C-alpha positions as YAML, in Angstrom:
chain: A
units: angstrom
residues:
- id: 1
  name: UNK
  ca: [131.67, 129.80, 31.03]
- id: 2
  name: UNK
  ca: [134.05, 123.25, 25.76]
- id: 3
  name: UNK
  ca: [136.32, 124.12, 22.03]
- id: 4
  name: UNK
  ca: [139.12, 121.63, 21.77]
- id: 5
  name: UNK
  ca: [139.05, 121.33, 18.03]
- id: 6
  name: UNK
  ca: [141.97, 123.18, 16.46]
- id: 7
  name: UNK
  ca: [144.12, 122.76, 19.56]
- id: 8
  name: UNK
  ca: [147.55, 122.00, 18.13]
- id: 9
  name: UNK
  ca: [149.60, 119.19, 19.76]
- id: 10
  name: UNK
  ca: [152.99, 120.22, 20.98]
- id: 11
  name: UNK
  ca: [154.82, 117.65, 18.86]
- id: 12
  name: UNK
  ca: [152.83, 118.03, 15.64]
- id: 13
  name: UNK
  ca: [154.60, 118.34, 12.30]
- id: 14
  name: UNK
  ca: [155.68, 121.81, 11.30]
- id: 15
  name: UNK
  ca: [153.07, 122.46, 8.59]
- id: 16
  name: UNK
  ca: [150.15, 121.28, 10.68]
- id: 17
  name: UNK
  ca: [151.37, 123.19, 13.70]
- id: 18
  name: UNK
  ca: [151.75, 126.37, 11.62]
- id: 19
  name: UNK
  ca: [148.23, 126.16, 10.22]
- id: 20
  name: UNK
  ca: [146.68, 125.58, 13.60]
- id: 21
  name: UNK
  ca: [148.80, 128.25, 15.24]
- id: 22
  name: UNK
  ca: [147.59, 130.78, 12.68]
- id: 23
  name: UNK
  ca: [144.00, 129.94, 13.42]
- id: 24
  name: UNK
  ca: [144.52, 130.12, 17.16]
- id: 25
  name: UNK
  ca: [146.63, 133.25, 17.28]
- id: 26
  name: UNK
  ca: [145.17, 135.12, 14.32]
- id: 27
  name: UNK
  ca: [141.49, 134.45, 14.75]
- id: 28
  name: UNK
  ca: [140.62, 133.55, 18.31]
- id: 29
  name: UNK
  ca: [143.03, 134.13, 21.13]
- id: 30
  name: UNK
  ca: [143.45, 137.88, 20.93]
- id: 31
  name: UNK
  ca: [139.80, 138.82, 20.74]
- id: 32
  name: UNK
  ca: [138.80, 136.23, 23.33]
- id: 33
  name: UNK
  ca: [141.34, 137.35, 25.88]
- id: 34
  name: UNK
  ca: [140.87, 141.02, 25.06]
- id: 35
  name: UNK
  ca: [137.14, 140.83, 25.67]
- id: 36
  name: UNK
  ca: [137.58, 138.77, 28.83]
- id: 37
  name: UNK
  ca: [140.13, 141.32, 30.09]
- id: 38
  name: UNK
  ca: [137.64, 144.06, 29.37]
- id: 39
  name: UNK
  ca: [135.04, 142.21, 31.31]
- id: 40
  name: UNK
  ca: [137.18, 141.33, 34.29]
- id: 41
  name: UNK
  ca: [139.21, 144.53, 34.37]
- id: 42
  name: UNK
  ca: [136.27, 146.72, 35.20]
- id: 43
  name: UNK
  ca: [134.24, 144.08, 37.01]
- id: 44
  name: UNK
  ca: [136.48, 143.40, 39.94]
- id: 45
  name: UNK
  ca: [136.83, 147.03, 40.90]
- id: 46
  name: UNK
  ca: [133.15, 147.80, 41.43]
- id: 47
  name: UNK
  ca: [130.31, 146.76, 43.66]
- id: 48
  name: UNK
  ca: [126.94, 146.12, 42.16]
- id: 49
  name: UNK
  ca: [123.75, 147.75, 43.30]
- id: 50
  name: UNK
  ca: [120.78, 145.53, 44.12]
- id: 51
  name: UNK
  ca: [119.29, 143.88, 41.02]
- id: 52
  name: UNK
  ca: [116.28, 145.47, 39.40]
- id: 53
  name: UNK
  ca: [114.19, 142.30, 39.34]
- id: 54
  name: UNK
  ca: [111.83, 142.01, 42.27]
- id: 55
  name: UNK
  ca: [110.92, 138.44, 41.38]
- id: 56
  name: UNK
  ca: [112.21, 135.89, 43.84]
- id: 57
  name: UNK
  ca: [114.56, 133.15, 42.63]
- id: 58
  name: UNK
  ca: [115.93, 130.21, 44.53]
- id: 59
  name: UNK
  ca: [119.33, 131.08, 43.11]
- id: 60
  name: UNK
  ca: [119.55, 134.16, 45.28]
- id: 61
  name: UNK
  ca: [121.36, 134.26, 48.60]
- id: 62
  name: UNK
  ca: [121.91, 137.59, 50.33]
- id: 63
  name: UNK
  ca: [124.93, 136.30, 52.24]
- id: 64
  name: UNK
  ca: [126.66, 134.96, 49.12]
- id: 65
  name: UNK
  ca: [125.71, 138.12, 47.27]
- id: 66
  name: UNK
  ca: [127.38, 140.17, 49.99]
- id: 67
  name: UNK
  ca: [130.56, 138.17, 49.42]
- id: 68
  name: UNK
  ca: [130.41, 138.99, 45.71]
- id: 69
  name: UNK
  ca: [130.06, 142.65, 46.59]
- id: 70
  name: UNK
  ca: [133.17, 142.37, 48.76]
- id: 71
  name: UNK
  ca: [135.02, 140.81, 45.84]
- id: 72
  name: UNK
  ca: [133.93, 143.56, 43.48]
- id: 73
  name: UNK
  ca: [135.24, 146.03, 46.04]
- id: 74
  name: UNK
  ca: [138.59, 144.19, 46.15]
- id: 75
  name: UNK
  ca: [138.04, 143.02, 49.75]
- id: 76
  name: UNK
  ca: [138.98, 139.45, 48.93]
- id: 77
  name: UNK
  ca: [139.97, 138.34, 52.43]
- id: 78
  name: UNK
  ca: [136.60, 139.49, 53.76]
- id: 79
  name: UNK
  ca: [134.82, 137.70, 50.93]
- id: 80
  name: UNK
  ca: [136.62, 134.44, 51.68]
- id: 81
  name: UNK
  ca: [135.68, 134.74, 55.37]
- id: 82
  name: UNK
  ca: [132.05, 135.45, 54.49]
- id: 83
  name: UNK
  ca: [131.91, 132.41, 52.24]
- id: 84
  name: UNK
  ca: [133.71, 130.25, 54.77]
- id: 85
  name: UNK
  ca: [131.04, 131.02, 57.35]
- id: 86
  name: UNK
  ca: [128.32, 130.32, 54.79]
- id: 87
  name: UNK
  ca: [129.79, 126.95, 53.89]
- id: 88
  name: UNK
  ca: [130.01, 125.88, 57.52]
- id: 89
  name: UNK
  ca: [126.22, 125.98, 57.73]
- id: 90
  name: UNK
  ca: [125.59, 125.00, 54.09]
- id: 91
  name: UNK
  ca: [128.19, 122.28, 53.34]
- id: 92
  name: UNK
  ca: [126.20, 120.78, 50.45]
- id: 93
  name: UNK
  ca: [125.55, 124.06, 48.63]
- id: 94
  name: UNK
  ca: [127.81, 124.23, 45.52]
- id: 95
  name: UNK
  ca: [127.35, 127.99, 45.15]
- id: 96
  name: UNK
  ca: [129.59, 128.63, 48.16]
- id: 97
  name: UNK
  ca: [132.78, 127.07, 46.76]
- id: 98
  name: UNK
  ca: [131.98, 128.33, 43.25]
- id: 99
  name: UNK
  ca: [131.82, 131.88, 44.60]
- id: 100
  name: UNK
  ca: [134.99, 131.31, 46.62]
- id: 101
  name: UNK
  ca: [136.72, 130.24, 43.41]
- id: 102
  name: UNK
  ca: [135.63, 133.54, 41.86]
- id: 103
  name: UNK
  ca: [137.35, 135.33, 44.73]
- id: 104
  name: UNK
  ca: [140.63, 133.56, 43.99]
- id: 105
  name: UNK
  ca: [140.34, 134.33, 40.30]
- id: 106
  name: UNK
  ca: [139.52, 138.00, 40.77]
- id: 107
  name: UNK
  ca: [142.29, 138.50, 43.32]
- id: 108
  name: UNK
  ca: [144.79, 136.93, 40.93]
- id: 109
  name: UNK
  ca: [143.66, 139.14, 38.07]
- id: 110
  name: UNK
  ca: [144.07, 142.16, 40.34]
- id: 111
  name: UNK
  ca: [147.55, 141.05, 41.44]
- id: 112
  name: UNK
  ca: [148.64, 140.42, 37.86]
- id: 113
  name: UNK
  ca: [147.49, 143.86, 36.81]
- id: 114
  name: UNK
  ca: [145.01, 142.90, 34.11]
- id: 115
  name: UNK
  ca: [142.91, 145.87, 35.09]
- id: 116
  name: UNK
  ca: [143.69, 148.48, 32.47]
- id: 117
  name: UNK
  ca: [140.72, 148.79, 30.19]
- id: 118
  name: UNK
  ca: [142.89, 150.21, 27.42]
- id: 119
  name: UNK
  ca: [144.07, 146.64, 26.85]
- id: 120
  name: UNK
  ca: [140.77, 145.78, 25.26]
- id: 121
  name: UNK
  ca: [140.62, 148.72, 22.87]
- id: 122
  name: UNK
  ca: [144.32, 148.99, 22.00]
- id: 123
  name: UNK
  ca: [145.38, 145.78, 20.25]
- id: 124
  name: UNK
  ca: [149.02, 146.87, 20.07]
- id: 125
  name: UNK
  ca: [149.14, 147.37, 23.79]
- id: 126
  name: UNK
  ca: [147.56, 143.97, 24.28]
- id: 127
  name: UNK
  ca: [150.11, 142.37, 21.96]
- id: 128
  name: UNK
  ca: [152.98, 143.96, 23.88]
- id: 129
  name: UNK
  ca: [151.71, 143.07, 27.35]
- id: 130
  name: UNK
  ca: [154.10, 141.31, 29.72]
- id: 131
  name: UNK
  ca: [153.98, 137.57, 30.22]
- id: 132
  name: UNK
  ca: [152.01, 136.80, 33.35]
- id: 133
  name: UNK
  ca: [153.50, 134.95, 36.29]
- id: 134
  name: UNK
  ca: [150.60, 133.19, 38.04]
- id: 135
  name: UNK
  ca: [150.69, 132.36, 41.72]
- id: 136
  name: UNK
  ca: [150.89, 128.57, 42.06]
- id: 137
  name: UNK
  ca: [149.14, 128.48, 45.42]
- id: 138
  name: UNK
  ca: [146.29, 130.71, 44.26]
- id: 139
  name: UNK
  ca: [145.82, 128.50, 41.21]
- id: 140
  name: UNK
  ca: [145.75, 125.41, 43.42]
- id: 141
  name: UNK
  ca: [143.13, 127.00, 45.68]
- id: 142
  name: UNK
  ca: [141.12, 128.12, 42.67]
- id: 143
  name: UNK
  ca: [141.14, 124.64, 41.14]
- id: 144
  name: UNK
  ca: [140.31, 123.02, 44.49]
- id: 145
  name: UNK
  ca: [137.26, 125.21, 44.99]
- id: 146
  name: UNK
  ca: [136.14, 124.78, 41.38]
- id: 147
  name: UNK
  ca: [136.44, 121.02, 41.75]
- id: 148
  name: UNK
  ca: [134.47, 121.05, 45.00]
- id: 149
  name: UNK
  ca: [131.71, 123.14, 43.45]
- id: 150
  name: UNK
  ca: [131.50, 120.86, 40.41]
- id: 151
  name: UNK
  ca: [131.31, 117.73, 42.55]
- id: 152
  name: UNK
  ca: [128.50, 119.13, 44.69]
- id: 153
  name: UNK
  ca: [126.62, 120.38, 41.64]
- id: 154
  name: UNK
  ca: [127.01, 117.04, 39.85]
- id: 155
  name: UNK
  ca: [125.69, 115.19, 42.90]
- id: 156
  name: UNK
  ca: [122.68, 117.49, 43.03]
- id: 157
  name: UNK
  ca: [122.01, 116.98, 39.31]
- id: 158
  name: UNK
  ca: [122.16, 113.22, 39.75]
- id: 159
  name: UNK
  ca: [119.31, 113.56, 42.21]
- id: 160
  name: UNK
  ca: [117.42, 116.05, 40.08]
- id: 161
  name: UNK
  ca: [118.36, 117.07, 36.54]
- id: 162
  name: UNK
  ca: [116.33, 120.25, 37.01]
- id: 163
  name: UNK
  ca: [118.11, 121.53, 40.12]
- id: 164
  name: UNK
  ca: [118.37, 125.21, 39.19]
- id: 165
  name: UNK
  ca: [121.06, 126.05, 41.72]
- id: 166
  name: UNK
  ca: [123.28, 123.20, 40.52]
- id: 167
  name: UNK
  ca: [122.74, 124.19, 36.89]
- id: 168
  name: UNK
  ca: [123.69, 127.76, 37.70]
- id: 169
  name: UNK
  ca: [126.85, 126.62, 39.47]
- id: 170
  name: UNK
  ca: [127.86, 124.63, 36.39]
- id: 171
  name: UNK
  ca: [127.49, 127.73, 34.21]
- id: 172
  name: UNK
  ca: [129.49, 129.69, 36.76]
- id: 173
  name: UNK
  ca: [132.37, 127.22, 37.15]
- id: 174
  name: UNK
  ca: [132.72, 126.85, 33.39]
- id: 175
  name: UNK
  ca: [132.82, 130.64, 33.05]
- id: 176
  name: UNK
  ca: [135.47, 130.96, 35.76]
- id: 177
  name: UNK
  ca: [137.54, 128.24, 34.13]
- id: 178
  name: UNK
  ca: [137.27, 130.11, 30.84]
- id: 179
  name: UNK
  ca: [138.43, 133.34, 32.47]
- id: 180
  name: UNK
  ca: [141.43, 131.67, 34.12]
- id: 181
  name: UNK
  ca: [142.72, 129.77, 31.09]
- id: 182
  name: UNK
  ca: [142.20, 132.81, 28.84]
- id: 183
  name: UNK
  ca: [143.52, 135.60, 31.05]
- id: 184
  name: UNK
  ca: [146.16, 133.79, 33.06]
- id: 185
  name: UNK
  ca: [147.18, 130.75, 31.01]
- id: 186
  name: UNK
  ca: [146.64, 132.38, 27.61]
- id: 187
  name: UNK
  ca: [144.78, 129.37, 26.19]
- id: 188
  name: UNK
  ca: [142.13, 131.03, 24.08]
- id: 189
  name: UNK
  ca: [140.70, 127.96, 22.38]
- id: 190
  name: UNK
  ca: [140.31, 126.08, 25.61]
- id: 191
  name: UNK
  ca: [138.59, 129.09, 27.14]
- id: 192
  name: UNK
  ca: [136.17, 129.22, 24.25]
- id: 193
  name: UNK
  ca: [135.42, 125.54, 24.74]
- id: 194
  name: UNK
  ca: [134.42, 126.21, 28.36]
- id: 195
  name: UNK
  ca: [132.20, 129.07, 27.24]
- id: 196
  name: UNK
  ca: [130.49, 126.83, 24.71]
- id: 197
  name: UNK
  ca: [129.89, 124.11, 27.32]
- id: 198
  name: UNK
  ca: [128.52, 126.71, 29.73]
- id: 199
  name: UNK
  ca: [125.86, 127.66, 27.21]
- id: 200
  name: UNK
  ca: [124.41, 124.16, 27.39]
- id: 201
  name: UNK
  ca: [123.90, 124.49, 31.15]
- id: 202
  name: UNK
  ca: [122.63, 128.05, 30.77]
- id: 203
  name: UNK
  ca: [119.92, 126.90, 28.38]
- id: 204
  name: UNK
  ca: [118.95, 124.09, 30.75]
- id: 205
  name: UNK
  ca: [118.78, 126.56, 33.62]
- id: 206
  name: UNK
  ca: [116.55, 128.99, 31.73]
- id: 207
  name: UNK
  ca: [114.21, 126.14, 30.86]
- id: 208
  name: UNK
  ca: [113.84, 125.49, 34.59]
- id: 209
  name: UNK
  ca: [113.90, 129.05, 35.96]
- id: 210
  name: UNK
  ca: [112.88, 131.86, 33.61]
- id: 211
  name: UNK
  ca: [113.97, 134.38, 36.27]
- id: 212
  name: UNK
  ca: [117.60, 133.18, 36.20]
- id: 213
  name: UNK
  ca: [118.74, 136.24, 34.29]
- id: 214
  name: UNK
  ca: [122.39, 135.63, 35.15]
- id: 215
  name: UNK
  ca: [122.22, 132.64, 32.79]
- id: 216
  name: UNK
  ca: [122.05, 134.96, 29.77]
- id: 217
  name: UNK
  ca: [125.56, 136.28, 30.35]
- id: 218
  name: UNK
  ca: [127.55, 133.33, 28.96]
- id: 219
  name: UNK
  ca: [125.57, 132.99, 25.72]
- id: 220
  name: UNK
  ca: [125.64, 136.76, 25.37]
- id: 221
  name: UNK
  ca: [129.43, 136.83, 25.61]
- id: 222
  name: UNK
  ca: [129.71, 133.99, 23.10]
- id: 223
  name: UNK
  ca: [127.39, 135.60, 20.57]
- id: 224
  name: UNK
  ca: [128.90, 139.06, 20.85]
- id: 225
  name: UNK
  ca: [132.50, 137.91, 20.89]
- id: 226
  name: UNK
  ca: [132.27, 135.58, 17.92]
- id: 227
  name: UNK
  ca: [130.23, 138.11, 15.94]
- id: 228
  name: UNK
  ca: [133.45, 140.15, 15.71]
- id: 229
  name: UNK
  ca: [135.07, 137.48, 13.53]
- id: 230
  name: UNK
  ca: [135.29, 137.62, 9.73]
- id: 231
  name: UNK
  ca: [132.33, 136.20, 7.81]
- id: 232
  name: UNK
  ca: [134.13, 133.00, 6.76]
- id: 233
  name: UNK
  ca: [135.17, 132.29, 10.32]
- id: 234
  name: UNK
  ca: [131.68, 132.94, 11.66]
- id: 235
  name: UNK
  ca: [130.27, 130.49, 9.12]
- id: 236
  name: UNK
  ca: [132.72, 127.81, 10.20]
- id: 237
  name: UNK
  ca: [131.99, 128.46, 13.87]
- id: 238
  name: UNK
  ca: [128.27, 128.13, 13.32]
- id: 239
  name: UNK
  ca: [128.86, 124.80, 11.55]
- id: 240
  name: UNK
  ca: [130.75, 123.60, 14.64]
- id: 241
  name: UNK
  ca: [127.98, 124.58, 17.02]
- id: 242
  name: UNK
  ca: [128.94, 128.10, 18.13]
- id: 243
  name: UNK
  ca: [126.61, 131.09, 18.20]
- id: 244
  name: UNK
  ca: [127.72, 134.30, 16.48]
- id: 245
  name: UNK
  ca: [124.70, 136.62, 16.47]
- id: 246
  name: UNK
  ca: [125.83, 140.08, 17.58]
- id: 247
  name: UNK
  ca: [122.40, 141.59, 18.23]
- id: 248
  name: UNK
  ca: [121.22, 138.49, 20.04]
- id: 249
  name: UNK
  ca: [124.35, 138.63, 22.18]
- id: 250
  name: UNK
  ca: [123.80, 142.26, 23.11]
- id: 251
  name: UNK
  ca: [120.16, 141.58, 23.96]
- id: 252
  name: UNK
  ca: [121.19, 138.67, 26.20]
- id: 253
  name: UNK
  ca: [123.70, 140.90, 27.95]
- id: 254
  name: UNK
  ca: [121.03, 143.54, 28.49]
- id: 255
  name: UNK
  ca: [118.81, 140.98, 30.18]
- id: 256
  name: UNK
  ca: [121.54, 140.20, 32.70]
- id: 257
  name: UNK
  ca: [122.41, 143.89, 33.06]
- id: 258
  name: UNK
  ca: [118.81, 144.88, 33.79]
- id: 259
  name: UNK
  ca: [117.65, 141.94, 35.91]
- id: 260
  name: UNK
  ca: [120.68, 139.88, 36.84]
- id: 261
  name: UNK
  ca: [121.95, 139.22, 40.35]
- id: 262
  name: UNK
  ca: [125.49, 137.97, 40.98]
- id: 263
  name: UNK
  ca: [126.61, 138.65, 37.39]
- id: 264
  name: UNK
  ca: [124.84, 141.94, 36.78]
- id: 265
  name: UNK
  ca: [128.14, 143.88, 36.80]
- id: 266
  name: UNK
  ca: [129.63, 141.58, 34.13]
- id: 267
  name: UNK
  ca: [126.82, 142.33, 31.73]
- id: 268
  name: UNK
  ca: [126.71, 146.08, 32.34]
- id: 269
  name: UNK
  ca: [130.43, 146.43, 31.94]
- id: 270
  name: UNK
  ca: [130.59, 144.31, 28.83]
- id: 271
  name: UNK
  ca: [127.96, 146.56, 27.31]
- id: 272
  name: UNK
  ca: [130.34, 149.41, 28.09]
- id: 273
  name: UNK
  ca: [133.14, 147.52, 26.38]
- id: 274
  name: UNK
  ca: [130.93, 146.97, 23.34]
- id: 275
  name: UNK
  ca: [130.23, 150.70, 23.24]
- id: 276
  name: UNK
  ca: [133.93, 151.50, 23.28]
- id: 277
  name: UNK
  ca: [134.72, 148.95, 20.58]
- id: 278
  name: UNK
  ca: [131.93, 150.47, 18.47]
- id: 279
  name: UNK
  ca: [133.38, 153.94, 19.09]
- id: 280
  name: UNK
  ca: [130.24, 154.98, 20.96]
- id: 281
  name: UNK
  ca: [132.19, 157.09, 23.38]
- id: 282
  name: UNK
  ca: [129.24, 159.02, 24.76]
- id: 283
  name: UNK
  ca: [127.54, 155.78, 25.73]
- id: 284
  name: UNK
  ca: [130.74, 154.41, 27.26]
- id: 285
  name: UNK
  ca: [131.27, 157.67, 29.12]
- id: 286
  name: UNK
  ca: [127.74, 157.49, 30.50]
- id: 287
  name: UNK
  ca: [128.40, 154.02, 31.91]
- id: 288
  name: UNK
  ca: [131.75, 154.99, 33.42]
- id: 289
  name: UNK
  ca: [130.32, 158.19, 34.87]
- id: 290
  name: UNK
  ca: [127.49, 156.32, 36.54]
- id: 291
  name: UNK
  ca: [129.88, 153.80, 38.05]
- id: 292
  name: UNK
  ca: [132.31, 156.49, 39.16]
- id: 293
  name: UNK
  ca: [129.51, 158.49, 40.82]
- id: 294
  name: UNK
  ca: [128.26, 155.40, 42.60]
- id: 295
  name: UNK
  ca: [131.75, 154.33, 43.66]
- id: 296
  name: UNK
  ca: [133.94, 157.45, 43.86]
- id: 297
  name: UNK
  ca: [136.73, 155.62, 45.72]
- id: 298
  name: UNK
  ca: [137.41, 153.33, 42.77]
- id: 299
  name: UNK
  ca: [140.40, 155.03, 41.25]
- id: 300
  name: UNK
  ca: [140.44, 152.82, 38.16]
- id: 301
  name: UNK
  ca: [137.12, 154.27, 37.11]
- id: 302
  name: UNK
  ca: [138.33, 157.81, 37.62]
- id: 303
  name: UNK
  ca: [141.44, 157.09, 35.55]
- id: 304
  name: UNK
  ca: [139.52, 155.40, 32.74]
- id: 305
  name: UNK
  ca: [136.90, 158.13, 32.72]
- id: 306
  name: UNK
  ca: [139.59, 160.82, 32.54]
- id: 307
  name: UNK
  ca: [141.22, 158.96, 29.65]
- id: 308
  name: UNK
  ca: [137.94, 158.71, 27.80]
- id: 309
  name: UNK
  ca: [137.12, 162.36, 28.38]
- id: 310
  name: UNK
  ca: [140.56, 163.31, 27.09]
- id: 311
  name: UNK
  ca: [139.98, 161.46, 23.82]
- id: 312
  name: UNK
  ca: [136.77, 163.41, 23.27]
- id: 313
  name: UNK
  ca: [138.34, 166.84, 23.69]
...
């Protein structure tokens, strides 16, 4: 949504560098990036329906939500304009620049082509993927907006440590940083460190606002993702403060999927990814069919659904 231990220095001795590289490449990076690709690949091509929860939350803003819908529908320029207008009248609200940063991230993922869901179920295809060439200007804009959001959120938390909106923004910016460094920069350990730090803010947020169902997403991703590791690795991760409970992770994702707001699509689609990884093709097909029926113009869903149907024939 931080995991700096095991990060190997560039000029380390050969034996130390080899050991750390094995840990990073063999145990963490692939699954982290694969799962994040799964999440983002389907996410940015759909628009979410209104959340199920009817309970009001001060985290919710219809105008910002509309910008997220534009992003999910790949209308990034419109989303940026919507958020620009919002920020003109709400200059101290950190959720505006945090959401704008999401727009830059999602547009970059779309441009780079990390949208093929087969990447997260076909490890060979993932291994053979092309090296990405990030847009320097987009990265600069992304980092600028992330920085702005963090500064505004930190100022709000200095005034009140229980500011729910600021706590949510911190979970969001850490998650976006994790996505960028994992999917674009290929730094899996650093991404995992951001996810771990985001959990701290998520727990603080839930203590303040029990209706902040979006806050369950980050911990859910962490639990589910790390539960895929071998037993010895999971034990070590737990000793270093990570959470690796698969069922807990899935339950957290369901909470966001059923009652979330801005991040509802993340949770629903990750549940679909989990179904595919567990070879529950009927369940995955049900999710894809629902999304395709709701959004028939999203060709990625039609393609992925056709591919899934073909594997079941």
